[in-house]
CSV table of C-alpha atoms in Angstrom, one decimal:
chain,number,residue,atom,x,y,z
A,1,PHE,CA,96.5,99.7,74.7
A,2,PHE,CA,98.5,102.8,75.0
A,3,GLY,CA,101.2,104.3,77.2
A,4,ARG,CA,101.5,101.4,79.7
A,5,ARG,CA,104.3,99.3,78.2
A,6,GLU,CA,106.7,100.0,81.2
A,7,LEU,CA,104.0,99.1,83.7
A,8,LEU,CA,103.3,95.9,81.9
A,9,ALA,CA,107.0,95.1,82.0
A,10,ASP,CA,107.1,95.9,85.8
A,11,LEU,CA,104.1,93.6,86.4
A,12,SER,CA,105.9,90.8,84.6
A,13,ARG,CA,109.1,91.3,86.4
A,14,LEU,CA,107.4,91.4,89.8
A,15,ASN,CA,105.4,88.2,89.1
A,16,LEU,CA,108.5,86.4,87.8
A,17,SER,CA,110.3,87.4,91.0
A,18,GLY,CA,107.6,85.7,93.1
A,19,ARG,CA,105.7,88.8,94.2
A,20,ARG,CA,102.1,87.7,94.8
A,21,LEU,CA,100.5,90.8,96.1
A,22,ILE,CA,100.6,93.7,93.7
A,23,SER,CA,98.6,96.9,94.2
A,24,LEU,CA,97.9,99.1,91.2
A,25,VAL,CA,97.2,102.5,92.8
A,26,GLY,CA,95.9,105.6,91.0
A,27,PRO,CA,93.0,107.9,90.5
A,28,PRO,CA,89.6,106.8,89.2
A,29,GLY,CA,89.6,106.4,85.4
A,30,ALA,CA,93.4,105.9,85.2
A,31,GLY,CA,93.0,102.4,83.7
A,32,LYS,CA,94.0,100.2,86.6
A,33,THR,CA,91.6,97.4,85.9
A,34,ARG,CA,92.3,97.3,82.2
A,35,LEU,CA,96.1,97.2,83.0
A,36,ALA,CA,95.6,94.2,85.3
A,37,ARG,CA,93.4,92.4,82.7
A,38,GLN,CA,95.8,93.2,79.9
A,39,TYR,CA,98.7,91.8,81.9
A,40,ALA,CA,96.9,88.5,82.6
A,41,SER,CA,95.7,88.2,79.1
A,42,GLN,CA,99.1,88.9,77.6
A,43,HIS,CA,100.6,86.1,79.6
A,44,GLN,CA,97.6,83.8,79.1
A,45,LEU,CA,96.9,83.5,82.8
A,46,ARG,CA,93.6,82.4,84.3
A,47,ILE,CA,91.8,85.4,85.7
A,48,TRP,CA,89.1,85.8,88.3
A,49,LEU,CA,87.8,89.4,88.4
A,50,CYS,CA,86.1,90.3,91.7
A,51,ASP,CA,84.3,93.6,91.8
A,52,ILE,CA,84.6,95.1,95.3
A,53,THR,CA,83.0,98.4,94.5
A,54,ALA,CA,79.9,97.9,96.6
A,55,ALA,CA,81.6,96.2,99.5
A,56,ARG,CA,81.5,98.1,102.8
A,57,SER,CA,81.7,95.3,105.4
A,58,LEU,CA,83.7,92.0,105.8
A,59,GLU,CA,80.5,90.1,104.8
A,60,ASP,CA,80.2,92.1,101.6
A,61,LEU,CA,83.8,91.6,100.8
A,62,ILE,CA,83.7,87.8,101.2
A,63,HIS,CA,80.5,87.6,99.2
A,64,ALA,CA,82.0,89.7,96.3
A,65,VAL,CA,85.2,87.6,96.2
A,66,ALA,CA,83.3,84.3,96.5
A,67,THR,CA,81.1,85.3,93.6
A,68,GLY,CA,84.1,86.4,91.5
A,69,VAL,CA,86.0,83.1,92.0
A,70,GLY,CA,83.0,80.9,91.8
A,71,ALA,CA,83.2,79.6,95.3
A,72,ARG,CA,80.2,78.3,97.3
A,73,ILE,CA,78.7,81.3,99.0
A,74,PRO,CA,77.9,80.6,102.7
A,75,PRO,CA,75.5,82.7,104.7
A,76,LYS,CA,76.8,86.2,105.1
A,77,SER,CA,76.6,85.9,108.8
A,78,ASP,CA,79.2,83.1,108.9
A,79,THR,CA,82.3,85.1,108.0
A,80,GLU,CA,84.7,82.4,109.2
A,81,ALA,CA,83.1,79.8,106.9
A,82,GLY,CA,83.2,82.3,104.1
A,83,LEU,CA,86.8,83.1,104.5
A,84,ALA,CA,87.7,79.4,104.6
A,85,GLN,CA,85.5,78.6,101.6
A,86,VAL,CA,87.2,81.2,99.4
A,87,GLY,CA,90.6,80.0,100.4
A,88,HIS,CA,89.7,76.4,99.6
A,89,ALA,CA,88.2,77.4,96.2
A,90,LEU,CA,91.3,79.3,95.2
A,91,SER,CA,93.6,76.5,96.3
A,92,ALA,CA,91.6,74.0,94.2
A,93,ARG,CA,91.8,76.2,91.1
A,94,GLY,CA,95.6,76.2,91.0
A,95,GLN,CA,97.7,78.9,89.3
A,96,GLY,CA,96.0,82.1,88.3
A,97,VAL,CA,95.4,85.8,89.0
A,98,VAL,CA,92.7,87.2,91.3
A,99,ILE,CA,92.0,90.8,90.5
A,100,LEU,CA,90.3,92.6,93.5
A,101,ASP,CA,88.9,95.6,91.8
A,102,ASN,CA,88.1,98.9,93.5
A,103,PHE,CA,89.4,97.8,96.9
A,104,GLU,CA,89.8,101.3,98.5
A,105,GLN,CA,86.6,101.1,100.6
A,106,VAL,CA,87.8,98.0,102.5
A,107,THR,CA,91.6,98.3,102.7
A,108,ALA,CA,91.5,97.9,106.5
A,109,MET,CA,90.2,94.3,106.0
A,110,ALA,CA,93.1,93.2,103.8
A,111,PRO,CA,95.1,91.5,106.7
A,112,GLN,CA,92.2,89.2,107.6
A,113,THR,CA,91.1,88.4,104.0
A,114,VAL,CA,93.8,88.9,101.3
A,115,LEU,CA,96.7,87.7,103.4
A,116,ARG,CA,94.7,84.7,104.6
A,117,TRP,CA,93.8,83.7,101.1
A,118,MET,CA,97.4,84.1,99.9
A,119,LYS,CA,98.4,81.7,102.6
A,120,ALA,CA,95.7,79.2,101.7
A,121,SER,CA,96.5,79.3,97.9
A,122,PRO,CA,100.3,79.7,97.3
A,123,GLN,CA,99.8,79.5,93.5
A,124,THR,CA,97.5,82.5,93.4
A,125,THR,CA,98.7,86.0,92.6
A,126,PHE,CA,96.6,88.9,93.8
A,127,ILE,CA,96.4,92.2,91.9
A,128,ILE,CA,94.6,94.9,93.8
A,129,THR,CA,93.2,98.0,92.1
A,130,SER,CA,92.7,100.8,94.5
A,131,ARG,CA,93.0,104.6,95.0
A,132,GLU,CA,95.2,103.8,98.0
A,133,ARG,CA,97.7,101.1,99.0
A,134,LEU,CA,96.8,98.3,101.5
A,135,ALA,CA,99.9,98.9,103.6
A,136,VAL,CA,100.3,95.3,104.6
A,137,ARG,CA,103.4,93.0,104.5
A,138,GLY,CA,104.3,91.6,101.2
A,139,GLU,CA,102.5,94.3,99.2
A,140,PHE,CA,104.3,95.8,96.2
A,141,VAL,CA,102.8,99.0,94.9
A,142,LEU,CA,102.8,100.3,91.3
A,143,GLU,CA,101.6,103.8,90.7
A,144,VAL,CA,99.2,104.1,87.7
A,145,ALA,CA,99.6,107.7,86.7
A,146,PRO,CA,97.5,109.5,84.1
A,147,LEU,CA,98.7,109.3,80.5
A,148,GLY,CA,101.0,111.9,79.0
A,149,PRO,CA,99.9,114.1,76.1
A,150,SER,CA,101.4,111.9,73.4
A,151,ALA,CA,100.1,108.5,74.7
A,152,GLY,CA,96.8,110.1,75.5
A,153,ALA,CA,96.5,111.6,72.0
A,154,GLU,CA,97.3,108.1,70.5
A,155,LEU,CA,94.4,106.7,72.6
A,156,PHE,CA,92.1,109.5,71.5
A,157,ARG,CA,92.8,109.0,67.8
A,158,ASP,CA,92.4,105.2,68.1
A,159,ARG,CA,89.0,105.5,69.8
A,160,ALA,CA,87.9,108.3,67.5
A,161,ARG,CA,88.5,106.1,64.5
A,162,LEU,CA,86.6,103.3,66.1
A,163,ALA,CA,83.7,105.7,66.6
A,164,ASP,CA,84.0,107.2,63.1
A,165,PRO,CA,86.2,105.3,60.6
A,166,SER,CA,86.2,108.4,58.3
A,167,TRP,CA,87.6,110.7,61.1
A,168,ILE,CA,90.9,112.5,60.3
A,169,ASP,CA,93.1,114.2,62.8
A,170,ARG,CA,93.6,117.7,61.3
A,171,ASP,CA,95.1,119.3,64.4
A,172,PRO,CA,97.4,117.2,66.5
A,173,GLY,CA,98.2,120.0,68.9
A,174,LEU,CA,94.5,120.4,69.6
A,175,ILE,CA,94.1,116.8,70.5
A,176,GLU,CA,97.1,117.0,73.0
A,177,GLU,CA,95.5,120.0,74.6
A,178,LEU,CA,92.2,118.1,74.9
A,179,VAL,CA,94.1,115.3,76.6
A,180,ARG,CA,95.7,117.7,79.0
A,181,ARG,CA,92.3,119.3,79.9
A,182,LEU,CA,91.0,115.7,80.6
A,183,ASP,CA,93.9,115.2,83.1
A,184,GLY,CA,95.3,112.4,80.9
A,185,LEU,CA,92.7,110.0,82.3
A,186,PRO,CA,92.1,107.1,79.8
A,187,LEU,CA,88.4,106.7,80.7
A,188,ALA,CA,87.7,110.5,80.1
A,189,ILE,CA,89.7,110.4,76.9
A,190,GLU,CA,87.7,107.4,75.5
A,191,LEU,CA,84.4,109.1,76.4
A,192,ALA,CA,85.5,112.3,74.7
A,193,ALA,CA,86.7,110.4,71.6
A,194,ALA,CA,83.4,108.7,71.1
A,195,ARG,CA,81.8,112.2,70.5
A,196,VAL,CA,83.6,112.8,67.2
A,197,ARG,CA,80.6,111.3,65.6
A,198,VAL,CA,78.7,114.5,66.4
A,199,LEU,CA,81.3,117.1,67.4
A,200,ALA,CA,84.6,118.2,66.0
A,201,PRO,CA,87.6,118.1,68.5
A,202,ALA,CA,87.5,121.9,68.7
A,203,GLN,CA,83.9,121.7,69.8
A,204,ILE,CA,84.7,119.0,72.3
A,205,LEU,CA,87.6,121.1,73.7
A,206,GLU,CA,85.3,124.1,74.0
């Protein structure tokens, strides 16, 4: 896990100060989800990961979160019952972290969903991953920027050695240039590093 030590410290500080709604905002592939999971794992917190990628309506959003937290799923048409059921389920589960992943399509629904669930379950922390902030009261935003050349090169080398244990970095400057060309996005770097089994870094760069 590379280049995110400061963000992990920021997450810890926010949680200790009582912040319960934290949005990790950044471009696709920046590692927002992995950062949230790493934080929860590092502090041995219970996690419920809810994939919101496909949600486009209030009904979809409730269904995705109910599935993620293991709540009873009411008929999609009964949104009031669904909102209440998710709140009850979270309250019953006690302290933990709900990660609402890829929330950007439904940010307008945050006041009637996330804020309501926060009120129903005071022991739950919500970490939102999104390309844009929710812009609601109580939200604290952490920007998840792309990795710099040094941290990105560390990530590349680590994943390259996982792909091919015999791989040796013979040109550090080339790896950093590759990271820059990939805009420092961890997902892109990992995908590129996996190719060292069949291509030299110079070929990947080309």
